[in-house]
Amino acid sequence: MAANAQGVAEAPFVWHPATAAEAWQLKQTLGTEGVYTAGGTLLRTQWEAGLAAMPNHLINVGEIEELHGIHIDCESGTGTLGAMITLSDLRTSPLVHASFPLLTEAARSIAAPSIRNLATIGGNVLSLVGDSLPALLIYDPVLHWHDGSNGLQESLSEWLSTAAVHAAWRERLLIAIELTQPALDSNTKRFVAYHKVGRRDAFTPSVVTAALSVQLDSDNRLSDVRLALGGGQTIPHRLELVEQFLTGKIANKKTITEVYALVVEHYEPKGDAFVPVSYRKKAAANLIASELWKAVR
Amino acid sequence: MKDSMKPLSRLETSSIPCTLNGQEISLNVPPAKRLLHILRDDLEMTGTKRSCDIGRCGACMVMVDGVPVNSCLTMAYQCSGKSITTIEGVSAGGMDPIQRAFLEEGGFQCGYCTPGMIISVKALLDHNPDPTPPEIEEALSGNICRCTGYGGIKRAVQKAIEWRREAYESESVHD
């Protein structure tokens, strides 16, 4: 079998199913011998790092039409992103920018253009720790899977909460991600922010990735608060307790001081040898506090 | 088995058609083989450089259908039906103005990262002839230089933008 200088095999079979049903059937037949592949950028990194062995079979899902396309209905404020949409598509789509601006900013901050031209939103989501996830979580995302039957829909939040321990989803094929824009009440404005803090701008797991969306009235009273945190090996999630605390409060120095302490207390990131948990908590709290401050300035 | 589900395997010998620097070719290689190794080892086109192997440094940058991609991350089957441009293709008609700008502005020292830099700049300027400084930084964010620094590279990009603009204006006057 051919191998590169690092000894990574380069001769798996590559299958090219034309439909989601065919891809799913192949996966059932091949079992752990077969791996779905889209852009392949994360898989390649894992193979090179020895974190995963190159499988005997790759199931290329890139030719499945139903996985492609950005469909946004500006009137209803809903949209669907095909799992094969590249991060470059997200970065440059004016439709995405108009309806889901945090996704544009998230895409800008992931890797570099050359990788974004290959890497897909589906792959970023299925990594469980991709930096698109905090941004997606702001938009009430629903995952659409092909599971061999009539399809399965599942909230991204729910899936993330169990995906690391329950591996059954690996048998399914992610088709698309459905999003809903937050509605804007009259006499209010919406403030959104996405931030990634890391030891480098890109190409290294972030210390904290934060996404925030709040609605403010003329008194700076907060409503429809949405706050998601992730970064590094932390599986991103909404901070519902903090969201509830902020809802109905006037964003002022006292509130921002209190929310800082609340984030430090309740956010539970994963630490590593470079950045301990305590630092990540403070970095996250600082990001949230500073963005709220910007929102009311 | 349906034709669409027929695997491209290492046993197949002539199945990946693509265009390389304007020439139609067929890649007779394992389908998951990296484009980087196909270019350097099989086709002996060594202008594309090998370095990190994981898409971090940009030394192996090529254009596929006009956009930059890391050839160390691109598998052979992903090139099927695509148009690939390497640094050899950029200079096929003589030195490209971007290459000349790198020479004149000292945009290199050891030169190992330069082919990848040139490819990224060409992809940027072909798509956006008058980029802003943040757009230039974003376009080059996947290319790392570890000896000369980025001052000369930024000057080279600005010079290439000027030359291309002058060439365009000159053509417009003559039309």
Short mmCIF file of C-alpha atoms in Angstrom, two decimals:
data_model
loop_
_atom_site.label_atom_id
_atom_site.label_comp_id
_atom_site.label_asym_id
_atom_site.label_seq_id
_atom_site.Cartn_x
_atom_site.Cartn_y
_atom_site.Cartn_z
CA MET A 1 0.00 0.00 0.00
CA ALA A 2 1.32 3.43 -0.86
CA ALA A 3 2.33 5.65 2.00
CA ASN A 4 3.67 9.15 2.38
CA ALA A 5 6.80 10.02 4.29
CA GLN A 6 4.87 9.95 7.57
CA GLY A 7 3.59 6.48 6.83
CA VAL A 8 -0.01 7.51 6.27
CA ALA A 9 -1.66 5.22 3.77
CA GLU A 10 -2.98 6.96 0.67
CA ALA A 11 -4.84 4.15 -1.01
CA PRO A 12 -8.29 3.73 0.45
CA PHE A 13 -11.19 3.05 -1.85
CA VAL A 14 -13.16 6.21 -2.53
CA TRP A 15 -16.89 5.85 -3.11
CA HIS A 16 -18.98 8.49 -4.84
CA PRO A 17 -22.64 8.08 -3.94
CA ALA A 18 -25.07 10.30 -5.81
CA THR A 19 -27.77 10.42 -3.13
CA ALA A 20 -27.94 10.56 0.64
CA ALA A 21 -29.68 7.19 0.64
CA GLU A 22 -26.81 5.61 -1.29
CA ALA A 23 -24.23 7.17 1.04
CA TRP A 24 -26.09 5.98 4.11
CA GLN A 25 -26.43 2.47 2.69
CA LEU A 26 -22.69 2.38 1.98
CA LYS A 27 -21.94 3.43 5.55
CA GLN A 28 -24.18 0.67 6.90
CA THR A 29 -22.40 -1.86 4.67
CA LEU A 30 -18.87 -0.70 5.42
CA GLY A 31 -19.34 -0.01 9.13
CA THR A 32 -16.24 1.35 10.83
CA GLU A 33 -14.21 0.57 7.68
CA GLY A 34 -15.90 3.47 5.91
CA VAL A 35 -15.81 7.16 6.77
CA TYR A 36 -17.90 9.96 5.28
CA THR A 37 -15.68 12.66 3.83
CA ALA A 38 -16.49 16.13 2.51
CA GLY A 39 -13.65 18.68 2.35
CA GLY A 40 -11.40 16.23 4.17
CA THR A 41 -9.29 18.94 5.82
CA LEU A 42 -9.92 17.87 9.42
CA LEU A 43 -9.60 14.19 8.55
CA ARG A 44 -6.22 14.80 6.93
CA THR A 45 -5.01 16.65 10.02
CA GLN A 46 -6.15 13.75 12.22
CA TRP A 47 -4.47 11.18 9.98
CA GLU A 48 -1.20 13.12 9.95
CA ALA A 49 -1.26 13.63 13.72
CA GLY A 50 -1.92 9.95 14.31
CA LEU A 51 -5.22 10.74 16.03
CA ALA A 52 -7.10 8.54 13.56
CA ALA A 53 -6.06 5.89 11.07
CA MET A 54 -6.85 6.46 7.43
CA PRO A 55 -9.83 4.18 6.79
CA ASN A 56 -10.00 1.54 4.10
CA HIS A 57 -12.98 3.29 2.50
CA LEU A 58 -13.82 6.96 2.08
CA ILE A 59 -17.42 7.85 1.27
CA ASN A 60 -17.22 11.11 -0.66
CA VAL A 61 -20.46 13.00 0.01
CA GLY A 62 -19.45 15.95 -2.16
CA GLU A 63 -21.49 14.84 -5.17
CA ILE A 64 -24.79 14.55 -3.32
CA GLU A 65 -26.90 17.42 -4.60
CA GLU A 66 -29.18 17.67 -1.57
CA LEU A 67 -26.18 18.56 0.62
CA HIS A 68 -25.46 21.69 -1.39
CA GLY A 69 -27.01 25.14 -1.45
CA ILE A 70 -27.81 28.11 0.74
CA HIS A 71 -31.54 28.78 0.94
CA ILE A 72 -32.63 31.87 2.85
CA ASP A 73 -36.15 33.28 3.09
CA CYS A 74 -35.66 36.90 4.13
CA GLU A 75 -39.38 37.36 4.80
CA SER A 76 -39.68 34.59 7.35
CA GLY A 77 -36.11 35.02 8.61
CA THR A 78 -35.33 31.35 8.14
CA GLY A 79 -32.57 29.66 6.23
CA THR A 80 -31.06 26.31 5.42
CA LEU A 81 -27.38 25.64 4.87
CA GLY A 82 -26.44 22.45 3.05
CA ALA A 83 -23.82 20.47 4.93
CA MET A 84 -21.47 20.69 1.93
CA ILE A 85 -21.44 24.50 1.96
CA THR A 86 -17.82 25.53 2.28
CA LEU A 87 -16.67 27.97 4.91
CA SER A 88 -15.70 30.27 2.02
CA ASP A 89 -19.30 30.15 0.78
CA LEU A 90 -20.40 31.23 4.26
CA ARG A 91 -17.75 33.94 4.43
CA THR A 92 -18.71 35.52 1.11
CA SER A 93 -22.48 34.98 0.84
CA PRO A 94 -24.30 38.34 1.01
CA LEU A 95 -27.49 36.47 1.92
CA VAL A 96 -25.84 34.83 4.91
CA HIS A 97 -24.30 38.14 5.94
CA ALA A 98 -27.67 39.90 5.79
CA SER A 99 -29.58 37.29 7.77
CA PHE A 100 -27.01 35.51 9.94
CA PRO A 101 -24.08 37.93 10.30
CA LEU A 102 -22.41 36.03 13.12
CA LEU A 103 -21.80 33.17 10.69
CA THR A 104 -19.94 35.46 8.29
CA GLU A 105 -17.69 36.58 11.12
CA ALA A 106 -17.19 33.03 12.39
CA ALA A 107 -16.20 31.83 8.92
CA ARG A 108 -13.72 34.70 8.61
CA SER A 109 -11.99 33.57 11.79
CA ILE A 110 -11.59 29.89 10.93
CA ALA A 111 -8.22 28.84 9.42
CA ALA A 112 -7.35 30.64 6.16
CA PRO A 113 -9.05 31.15 2.78
CA SER A 114 -7.30 28.16 1.18
CA ILE A 115 -8.64 25.80 3.83
CA ARG A 116 -12.05 27.47 3.87
CA ASN A 117 -12.26 26.73 0.13
CA LEU A 118 -12.27 23.01 0.97
CA ALA A 119 -13.65 22.77 4.52
CA THR A 120 -17.41 22.54 4.95
CA ILE A 121 -19.90 23.75 7.53
CA GLY A 122 -20.98 20.12 8.00
CA GLY A 123 -17.45 19.08 8.90
CA ASN A 124 -17.02 22.00 11.26
CA VAL A 125 -20.24 21.10 13.07
CA LEU A 126 -19.46 17.38 13.26
CA SER A 127 -16.05 18.08 14.80
CA LEU A 128 -18.06 19.00 17.93
CA VAL A 129 -15.67 21.86 18.70
CA GLY A 130 -15.71 23.89 15.47
CA ASP A 131 -15.69 27.63 15.84
CA SER A 132 -18.82 28.01 13.72
CA LEU A 133 -20.80 26.34 16.51
CA PRO A 134 -21.13 29.28 18.96
CA ALA A 135 -22.39 31.44 16.07
CA LEU A 136 -24.82 28.77 14.86
CA LEU A 137 -26.19 28.28 18.37
CA ILE A 138 -27.50 31.85 18.35
CA TYR A 139 -29.91 31.04 15.50
CA ASP A 140 -31.98 28.17 16.99
CA PRO A 141 -30.30 25.63 14.72
CA VAL A 142 -31.90 22.34 13.74
CA LEU A 143 -29.86 19.54 12.19
CA HIS A 144 -31.41 17.56 9.36
CA TRP A 145 -30.03 14.02 9.15
CA HIS A 146 -30.53 11.15 6.75
CA ASP A 147 -30.95 8.06 8.89
CA GLY A 148 -32.22 5.56 6.38
CA SER A 149 -35.87 6.34 7.03
CA ASN A 150 -37.82 9.55 6.59
CA GLY A 151 -35.06 11.73 7.96
CA LEU A 152 -34.40 12.98 11.44
CA GLN A 153 -34.47 16.52 12.78
CA GLU A 154 -32.74 17.43 15.99
CA SER A 155 -31.81 20.66 17.72
CA LEU A 156 -28.08 21.38 17.51
CA SER A 157 -28.01 22.15 21.25
CA GLU A 158 -29.52 18.79 22.14
CA TRP A 159 -27.22 16.92 19.79
CA LEU A 160 -24.13 18.68 21.16
CA SER A 161 -25.12 17.85 24.71
CA THR A 162 -24.82 14.10 24.08
CA ALA A 163 -22.75 13.71 20.89
CA ALA A 164 -19.48 13.15 22.71
CA VAL A 165 -20.81 10.14 24.62
CA HIS A 166 -23.40 8.68 22.24
CA ALA A 167 -21.85 7.72 18.91
CA ALA A 168 -25.02 6.56 17.10
CA TRP A 169 -25.09 9.79 15.08
CA ARG A 170 -21.91 8.73 13.31
CA GLU A 171 -23.99 6.26 11.31
CA ARG A 172 -26.24 9.06 10.02
CA LEU A 173 -25.50 11.59 7.30
CA LEU A 174 -25.87 15.30 8.04
CA ILE A 175 -27.87 16.87 5.24
CA ALA A 176 -28.43 20.49 6.28
CA ILE A 177 -28.65 22.97 9.12
CA GLU A 178 -31.81 25.00 9.50
CA LEU A 179 -31.56 28.43 11.13
CA THR A 180 -33.99 31.06 12.35
CA GLN A 181 -33.19 34.74 12.69
CA PRO A 182 -34.14 36.27 16.06
CA ALA A 183 -37.22 38.46 15.65
CA LEU A 184 -36.86 42.15 16.45
CA ASP A 185 -39.55 43.80 18.59
CA SER A 186 -40.64 47.33 17.76
CA ASN A 187 -38.67 50.16 19.36
CA THR A 188 -35.70 47.92 19.99
CA LYS A 189 -32.32 47.35 18.41
CA ARG A 190 -30.31 44.15 18.19
CA PHE A 191 -26.63 43.92 19.06
CA VAL A 192 -24.58 40.93 17.95
CA ALA A 193 -20.94 40.04 18.47
CA TYR A 194 -18.61 37.13 17.72
CA HIS A 195 -15.15 36.87 19.23
CA LYS A 196 -12.37 34.36 19.16
CA VAL A 197 -9.49 34.66 21.59
CA GLY A 198 -6.45 32.50 21.05
CA ARG A 199 -2.72 32.31 21.35
CA ARG A 200 -2.66 32.94 17.60
CA ASP A 201 -5.25 34.39 15.23
CA ALA A 202 -5.91 31.04 13.60
CA PHE A 203 -4.62 27.49 13.22
CA THR A 204 -4.62 26.84 16.93
CA PRO A 205 -7.59 25.92 19.11
CA SER A 206 -9.04 29.09 20.56
CA VAL A 207 -8.98 29.86 24.27
CA VAL A 208 -12.55 31.13 24.09
CA THR A 209 -14.99 31.55 21.24
CA ALA A 210 -18.03 33.63 22.14
CA ALA A 211 -21.18 34.62 20.30
CA LEU A 212 -23.72 37.07 21.67
CA SER A 213 -27.05 38.44 20.51
CA VAL A 214 -29.19 40.77 22.62
CA GLN A 215 -32.16 43.02 22.04
CA LEU A 216 -32.14 46.45 23.74
CA ASP A 217 -34.90 49.00 24.14
CA SER A 218 -34.39 52.75 24.50
CA ASP A 219 -33.62 52.32 28.23
CA ASN A 220 -31.02 49.65 27.44
CA ARG A 221 -33.30 46.99 28.92
CA LEU A 222 -32.20 43.60 27.64
CA SER A 223 -34.43 40.97 26.09
CA ASP A 224 -34.09 37.89 23.85
CA VAL A 225 -30.58 37.33 25.22
CA ARG A 226 -28.61 34.61 23.46
CA LEU A 227 -25.12 33.74 24.58
CA ALA A 228 -22.94 30.83 23.43
CA LEU A 229 -19.42 29.92 24.48
CA GLY A 230 -16.88 27.38 23.31
CA GLY A 231 -13.21 27.21 22.37
CA GLY A 232 -10.43 24.65 22.53
CA GLN A 233 -11.86 21.23 23.36
CA THR A 234 -14.94 22.69 25.06
CA ILE A 235 -18.12 21.61 23.31
CA PRO A 236 -19.93 24.91 22.64
CA HIS A 237 -23.20 25.55 24.43
CA ARG A 238 -25.63 28.29 25.33
CA LEU A 239 -25.32 29.73 28.84
CA GLU A 240 -29.00 29.65 29.69
CA LEU A 241 -28.59 30.64 33.31
CA VAL A 242 -26.72 33.79 32.33
CA GLU A 243 -29.27 34.50 29.58
CA GLN A 244 -32.08 34.27 32.12
CA PHE A 245 -30.22 36.53 34.53
CA LEU A 246 -29.77 39.23 31.89
CA THR A 247 -33.30 39.09 30.50
CA GLY A 248 -35.29 42.12 31.65
CA LYS A 249 -32.29 43.80 33.27
CA ILE A 250 -31.00 47.21 32.27
CA ALA A 251 -27.49 46.86 30.92
CA ASN A 252 -25.43 49.10 33.17
CA LYS A 253 -22.23 48.88 35.19
CA LYS A 254 -23.90 46.92 37.97
CA THR A 255 -25.45 44.36 35.64
CA ILE A 256 -22.23 43.92 33.68
CA THR A 257 -20.24 43.45 36.89
CA GLU A 258 -22.72 40.83 38.06
CA VAL A 259 -22.74 38.99 34.73
CA TYR A 260 -18.95 38.82 34.78
CA ALA A 261 -19.07 36.97 38.10
CA LEU A 262 -21.88 34.75 36.87
CA VAL A 263 -19.94 33.65 33.77
CA VAL A 264 -16.85 32.90 35.88
CA GLU A 265 -19.01 30.84 38.23
CA HIS A 266 -21.09 28.89 35.72
CA TYR A 267 -19.07 28.51 32.51
CA GLU A 268 -17.29 25.16 32.56
CA PRO A 269 -14.63 25.05 29.84
CA LYS A 270 -12.09 22.29 29.34
CA GLY A 271 -8.56 23.30 30.23
CA ASP A 272 -5.32 21.99 28.82
CA ALA A 273 -1.59 22.20 29.49
CA PHE A 274 -1.39 25.64 27.89
CA VAL A 275 -4.51 27.38 29.17
CA PRO A 276 -6.10 26.30 32.46
CA VAL A 277 -9.82 26.37 33.20
CA SER A 278 -9.54 29.45 35.44
CA TYR A 279 -7.99 31.52 32.65
CA ARG A 280 -10.62 30.43 30.13
CA LYS A 281 -13.41 31.37 32.56
CA LYS A 282 -11.97 34.86 33.04
CA ALA A 283 -11.35 35.33 29.32
CA ALA A 284 -14.95 34.33 28.59
CA ALA A 285 -16.35 36.62 31.29
CA ASN A 286 -14.25 39.52 30.03
CA LEU A 287 -15.47 38.99 26.48
CA ILE A 288 -19.12 38.95 27.52
CA ALA A 289 -18.73 41.97 29.80
CA SER A 290 -16.88 44.01 27.19
CA GLU A 291 -19.39 43.21 24.46
CA LEU A 292 -22.32 44.16 26.68
CA TRP A 293 -20.52 47.40 27.44
CA LYS A 294 -20.13 48.06 23.71
CA ALA A 295 -23.82 47.29 23.21
CA VAL A 296 -24.94 50.09 25.50
CA ARG A 297 -22.27 52.64 24.68
CA MET B 1 -23.90 -1.60 -8.23
CA LYS B 2 -24.83 1.66 -9.92
CA ASP B 3 -22.19 3.37 -12.04
CA SER B 4 -22.30 6.39 -9.73
CA MET B 5 -21.31 4.14 -6.85
CA LYS B 6 -18.40 2.53 -8.62
CA PRO B 7 -15.35 3.22 -6.45
CA LEU B 8 -12.27 4.89 -7.77
CA SER B 9 -9.73 2.59 -6.22
CA ARG B 10 -5.99 2.27 -6.30
CA LEU B 11 -6.47 -0.51 -8.83
CA GLU B 12 -7.94 1.82 -11.43
CA THR B 13 -5.38 3.24 -13.79
CA SER B 14 -6.88 6.13 -15.68
CA SER B 15 -9.79 7.75 -14.05
CA ILE B 16 -9.16 11.28 -12.82
CA PRO B 17 -9.41 13.80 -15.64
CA CYS B 18 -8.40 17.38 -14.94
CA THR B 19 -6.65 20.36 -16.47
CA LEU B 20 -3.16 21.22 -15.27
CA ASN B 21 -1.82 24.64 -16.25
CA GLY B 22 -4.16 24.72 -19.21
CA GLN B 23 -3.39 21.21 -20.43
CA GLU B 24 -5.95 18.41 -20.20
CA ILE B 25 -4.48 15.39 -18.42
CA SER B 26 -5.59 12.21 -16.71
CA LEU B 27 -4.18 11.36 -13.30
CA ASN B 28 -3.37 7.67 -12.97
CA VAL B 29 -2.92 7.65 -9.22
CA PRO B 30 -4.61 6.33 -6.07
CA PRO B 31 -7.73 8.48 -5.53
CA ALA B 32 -6.74 9.66 -2.06
CA LYS B 33 -3.18 10.55 -3.02
CA ARG B 34 -2.35 14.10 -2.18
CA LEU B 35 -2.13 16.59 -5.01
CA LEU B 36 1.16 17.81 -3.52
CA HIS B 37 2.80 14.41 -4.05
CA ILE B 38 1.28 14.02 -7.49
CA LEU B 39 2.77 17.34 -8.56
CA ARG B 40 6.19 16.94 -7.01
CA ASP B 41 6.84 13.20 -7.21
CA ASP B 42 4.80 11.96 -10.17
CA LEU B 43 4.87 15.00 -12.44
CA GLU B 44 8.22 16.38 -11.22
CA MET B 45 6.80 19.87 -10.89
CA THR B 46 8.75 20.96 -7.84
CA GLY B 47 7.80 24.64 -7.83
CA THR B 48 5.06 23.72 -5.37
CA LYS B 49 6.81 23.28 -2.05
CA ARG B 50 6.31 20.74 0.69
CA SER B 51 6.51 21.81 4.29
CA CYS B 52 3.94 21.31 7.06
CA ASP B 53 1.71 18.68 5.37
CA ILE B 54 -1.36 19.84 7.31
CA GLY B 55 -2.45 23.04 5.56
CA ARG B 56 -0.87 25.46 7.98
CA CYS B 57 2.03 27.04 6.11
CA GLY B 58 0.82 27.65 2.54
CA ALA B 59 4.07 26.56 0.86
CA CYS B 60 2.14 24.02 -1.23
CA MET B 61 -0.56 26.44 -2.40
CA VAL B 62 -2.08 25.90 -5.85
CA MET B 63 -5.21 27.22 -7.49
CA VAL B 64 -8.10 24.88 -8.21
CA ASP B 65 -10.74 26.45 -10.41
CA GLY B 66 -9.20 29.83 -9.64
CA VAL B 67 -9.25 29.67 -5.84
CA PRO B 68 -6.28 28.86 -3.61
CA VAL B 69 -6.15 25.48 -1.90
CA ASN B 70 -3.45 23.65 0.00
CA SER B 71 -2.27 20.80 -2.25
CA CYS B 72 -1.21 18.85 0.86
CA LEU B 73 -4.89 18.70 1.88
CA THR B 74 -6.32 18.05 -1.57
CA MET B 75 -6.84 14.46 -2.61
CA ALA B 76 -6.59 13.34 -6.23
CA TYR B 77 -10.29 12.55 -6.58
CA GLN B 78 -11.12 16.10 -5.49
CA CYS B 79 -9.38 17.33 -8.65
CA SER B 80 -11.64 15.41 -11.00
CA GLY B 81 -12.89 17.77 -13.71
CA LYS B 82 -11.11 20.73 -12.12
CA SER B 83 -8.59 23.19 -13.47
CA ILE B 84 -5.34 23.26 -11.48
CA THR B 85 -2.81 26.07 -11.72
CA THR B 86 0.62 25.74 -10.15
CA ILE B 87 3.43 28.26 -9.89
CA GLU B 88 4.79 26.80 -13.17
CA GLY B 89 1.50 27.76 -14.80
CA VAL B 90 1.61 31.30 -13.43
CA SER B 91 4.92 31.92 -15.17
CA ALA B 92 4.18 29.90 -18.31
CA GLY B 93 3.95 33.05 -20.43
CA GLY B 94 7.00 34.67 -18.84
CA MET B 95 7.47 36.20 -15.43
CA ASP B 96 4.17 37.31 -13.95
CA PRO B 97 4.05 40.94 -12.69
CA ILE B 98 3.39 39.55 -9.21
CA GLN B 99 6.65 37.61 -9.34
CA ARG B 100 8.50 40.69 -10.57
CA ALA B 101 7.02 42.73 -7.73
CA PHE B 102 8.31 40.20 -5.19
CA LEU B 103 11.76 40.45 -6.76
CA GLU B 104 11.84 44.24 -6.88
CA GLU B 105 10.40 44.81 -3.41
CA GLY B 106 12.46 42.14 -1.65
CA GLY B 107 9.41 40.06 -0.83
CA PHE B 108 11.49 36.97 -0.12
CA GLN B 109 14.73 35.83 1.45
CA CYS B 110 15.18 32.06 1.24
CA GLY B 111 12.28 31.90 -1.23
CA TYR B 112 10.76 28.67 0.02
CA CYS B 113 7.39 30.23 0.86
CA THR B 114 7.39 32.43 -2.25
CA PRO B 115 5.60 30.14 -4.75
CA GLY B 116 2.73 29.74 -2.29
CA MET B 117 2.68 33.47 -1.62
CA ILE B 118 2.57 34.23 -5.34
CA ILE B 119 -0.32 31.82 -5.86
CA SER B 120 -2.32 33.37 -3.00
CA VAL B 121 -1.69 36.89 -4.30
CA LYS B 122 -2.64 35.89 -7.85
CA ALA B 123 -5.87 34.27 -6.66
CA LEU B 124 -6.66 37.43 -4.68
CA LEU B 125 -5.94 39.92 -7.45
CA ASP B 126 -7.68 37.88 -10.15
CA HIS B 127 -10.80 38.02 -7.99
CA ASN B 128 -10.35 41.44 -6.41
CA PRO B 129 -7.96 43.76 -8.31
CA ASP B 130 -8.00 46.50 -5.69
CA PRO B 131 -8.05 44.86 -2.26
CA THR B 132 -7.89 46.78 0.99
CA PRO B 133 -5.04 46.09 3.46
CA PRO B 134 -7.34 43.92 5.65
CA GLU B 135 -8.38 41.96 2.54
CA ILE B 136 -4.70 41.43 1.65
CA GLU B 137 -3.95 40.24 5.19
CA GLU B 138 -6.88 37.83 5.11
CA ALA B 139 -5.86 36.48 1.71
CA LEU B 140 -2.31 35.82 2.92
CA SER B 141 -3.29 34.55 6.37
CA GLY B 142 -2.61 30.97 5.28
CA ASN B 143 0.91 31.69 4.05
CA ILE B 144 3.73 31.75 6.55
CA CYS B 145 7.15 33.29 5.98
CA ARG B 146 9.71 32.52 8.62
CA CYS B 147 12.76 34.44 7.43
CA THR B 148 12.18 37.74 5.67
CA GLY B 149 9.10 38.96 7.51
CA TYR B 150 6.01 40.44 5.96
CA GLY B 151 7.03 44.05 5.23
CA GLY B 152 8.57 43.25 1.86
CA ILE B 153 5.72 40.92 0.98
CA LYS B 154 3.14 43.62 1.66
CA ARG B 155 5.11 46.08 -0.44
CA ALA B 156 5.28 43.54 -3.24
CA VAL B 157 1.52 43.06 -3.18
CA GLN B 158 0.96 46.81 -3.30
CA LYS B 159 3.39 47.10 -6.21
CA ALA B 160 1.63 44.28 -8.08
CA ILE B 161 -1.70 46.04 -7.54
CA GLU B 162 -0.25 49.29 -8.94
CA TRP B 163 1.24 47.58 -11.99
CA ARG B 164 -1.93 45.71 -12.77
CA ARG B 165 -3.96 48.93 -12.42
CA GLU B 166 -1.55 50.80 -14.70
CA ALA B 167 -1.68 47.98 -17.24
CA TYR B 168 -5.48 48.03 -17.16
CA GLU B 169 -5.64 51.81 -17.54
CA SER B 170 -3.15 51.67 -20.39
CA GLU B 171 -5.24 49.02 -22.16
CA SER B 172 -8.40 51.11 -21.64
CA VAL B 173 -6.76 54.15 -23.21
CA HIS B 174 -5.72 52.15 -26.28
CA ASP B 175 -9.14 50.49 -26.73
#
